[in-house]
C-alpha cells in the first residue's frame, strides 16, 4: 500500500474496487466507517451489494469480469471531464500519450454493456474520485487479483491515481489490502520465487554476491534462475519437472482451483512433505508431516498490508513434537548440507532482514516493542517509519517517474454457455478462514455455520430452478460436481453463483477453473462457468451430505493418529502436565 491503514480515515474519498472489507478485514472496515463519519465520500464498485455499499455515496453494480473495461472507462471519464492534473502528469509520469490512445476507445457509452454501468454514474464517480480533497485512496482486493488481466488492472489503478494526482501526498494512492495477516511479511522476507528478502532480485549478480557473502557460501551456490510458483506445481509434476514438494502452511487440495486434478498430480510425487498445524487434506496425502507451532505458540514479526512490522510474542509453549517453522527450516537446511543455527527470531530478524535489506534496517525489535510497530521504509535507527510512499511524486522507476500503462479489454477465460449458464465467483465469508483447518476445527464457529456451506444466488435464479432458501442443491462445472446449500440472497446479481472456498464438502475448488495469468500466475478464481440444480429428495441429500462430512473427518483423524508417534504421546502428556502446573502458578 502507498498509504497507512490508519490514514485511510483522513482521506477525502475511498474507492473500493473488488474488495469486501466487512467480511475480509473487519478492522479496515471500521476505518472506512470512521472515514465516512469524518466526511469522506465512499464509492463501491462490486457485482454484489456488499456491506460497505450500504454507506456508499455511489454504489456501482458492475458485471462480473469487466475490470479492464471498467477502469479504462473510468479513466476515459476523468480525461473527458478535464480532471487530469496536467502538471503532475508532465513532471512525474511517462507514457501519457500512449495511455490516452488506449483509453480513448472506452467511452462510458461504449463499455456500458460490458460494465453494466450507466454512463452518467461512471462520470459522476470519476468526478468524485478525482476531485476529492485532500486525497483519494483506491482500494482493491481479490476482485482485481483473481480476475483475468489482473496485473494489467493493477497497472490501470496506479495510472488512474497518477493522472488525477491522487498519489504522492499523505493518505493517498493505492491500497491493495492484502489477504492474510502476514502475506505481506511472507513477501517481504523473500517467500517469492524471484526475490531474496526485501524484494531484491535473485538474478541480479550484485545482490547475489551480497547474499552469498552474508551466508558464507560461494556465489555459484545460489541458483540464478527464478523459482516455480505454487499454481504451477501440478502441471510441473505431470511434466516430470518436479519430484519432491515441501508444502508449508498451505492446503492446496482445498484452496487451489481444479483441486481434484491437483490431487491426482500430487499423488504422483516421489516425495511430499507438509508442514502444518492441523491435519489437512494436503497433509493426508503427504509422505511426511512436520507439525509446526501456531501463532499462539511462537513469536516473531508480522507485516501488515500497509508495510507495518509488528512484533508478537508466544502465549503458550509448544506441545508434543511441534516445532517452530523457523526451527524446522533451519534443521532441514542443516541436514541438506547448509548449516543454519539460530537461537531465536530476533537473531534471524537482525541477520537476515535488517542487515540485508536497507529499508528495514531501522526496524529493530526494541523499536517494535516500544512503539508496537515500525513501518518500512525505515532505513535508520532514529527513523520513525514511513506511512506514505512516493511523497512529492518521487516514484521508484530509475527515472523517478511513474510509467503509465493501459491495455485493451479481453474478458474472462471461461464464459457461461447453454450447458453452464452461470458465473461461478468464489469469495470469502466472515465466519470461516481460507482452508478452514483452523476455524473448521473450532466448535463455536462450526456451530454458527457448517458443511456443506452455501451458494449465494439471486431470488430470480432460485425461483427459475424451483430452489428454496436453505435447500441442498447440486453445483457443477466442466471439472466436477458437489453438493451445497442454497442461500437466496438479494445482494447478489442475477446470472452468478457466489461460493466461499472454505467448505470441504461443498468445495467450490472442485468446480473452479485452473487458469492463471502469465505474470503473477494467480488463478482466475472470480470467474468460471457453472450450473446449479435442485435436489428433489432433501432428506436423502441431508443424509448424504452428513455421510460425506463424517467420512472425511474420520479419514483425517485416522491420518493424524498414524502420524502421532509414541514419543509425541509421551511428550504431549508431559507438556500437558507442565502447562497445567504453569496455569496453577499463574
Ligand atoms: N473471514 C475471513 N477473512 C479473510 C479470509 C477468509 O477466508 N475469511 N481470507 C483472507 C484472504 S487470504 C484474503 S486474500 C482477503 C481477501 O479479501 P477480499 O479482497 O475482500 O476478497 P473476496 O471476498 O474474495 O473478493 C472481494 C470482492 O470482489 C468482488 N468481485 C467479484 N468479481 C469481481 C469482478 O469481476 N470485478 C470486481 N471489481 N470485483 C469483483 C466480490 O464480489 C467480492 O466482494 O481476505 C482475508 N480475510
Ligand atoms: N476458489 C478460490 N480459491 C482460493 C481463493 C478464492 O478466493 N477462491 N483465495 C486464495 C487466496 S487469496 C489464498 S491466500 C489461499 C489461502 O489458502 P491456504 O494458504 O491453503 O489456506 P490457509 O487456511 O490460509 O492456511 C494454510 C494452512 O496453514 C496452516 N497454518 C496456520 N498457521 C500456521 C503456522 O504458523 N505454521 C504452519 N506451518 N502452518 C500454519 C493452516 O492449518 C492451514 O492448513 O486460498 C486461495 N484459494
Ligand atoms: Mo489471500
XYZ file of N, CA, C and O and ligand atoms in Angstrom, residues 25 142 146 178-180 183 428 433-434 501, ligand 3:
45
model
N -11.676 -8.015 6.206
C -10.799 -7.285 7.126
C -11.630 -6.339 7.990
O -11.652 -5.125 7.751
N -9.330 -9.065 -3.952
C -9.282 -10.227 -4.826
C -10.172 -10.079 -6.060
O -9.981 -10.785 -7.040
N -7.803 -11.828 -8.625
C -8.204 -13.164 -9.083
C -9.065 -13.095 -10.335
O -9.973 -13.896 -10.520
N -4.039 -6.436 1.438
C -3.642 -7.813 1.185
C -4.320 -8.796 2.111
O -4.855 -8.433 3.138
N -4.251 -10.062 1.735
C -5.062 -11.093 2.347
C -4.807 -11.395 3.796
O -5.415 -10.835 4.698
N -3.871 -12.280 4.056
C -3.698 -12.835 5.380
C -2.894 -11.885 6.249
O -2.252 -10.970 5.762
N 0.689 -12.144 4.835
C 1.025 -12.407 3.431
C 2.047 -11.378 2.958
O 2.971 -11.689 2.201
N -15.188 -14.739 0.052
C -14.982 -15.066 1.463
C -16.234 -14.868 2.286
O -17.136 -14.151 1.886
N -12.228 -19.279 7.789
C -10.983 -18.770 7.240
C -10.345 -19.720 6.234
O -10.057 -20.878 6.559
N -10.108 -19.213 5.049
C -9.389 -19.903 3.969
C -9.634 -21.414 3.948
O -10.773 -21.826 3.735
N -14.650 -20.464 -0.501
C -13.781 -21.621 -0.772
C -13.382 -22.372 0.495
O -12.473 -23.187 0.480
Mo -5.140 -14.346 0.147
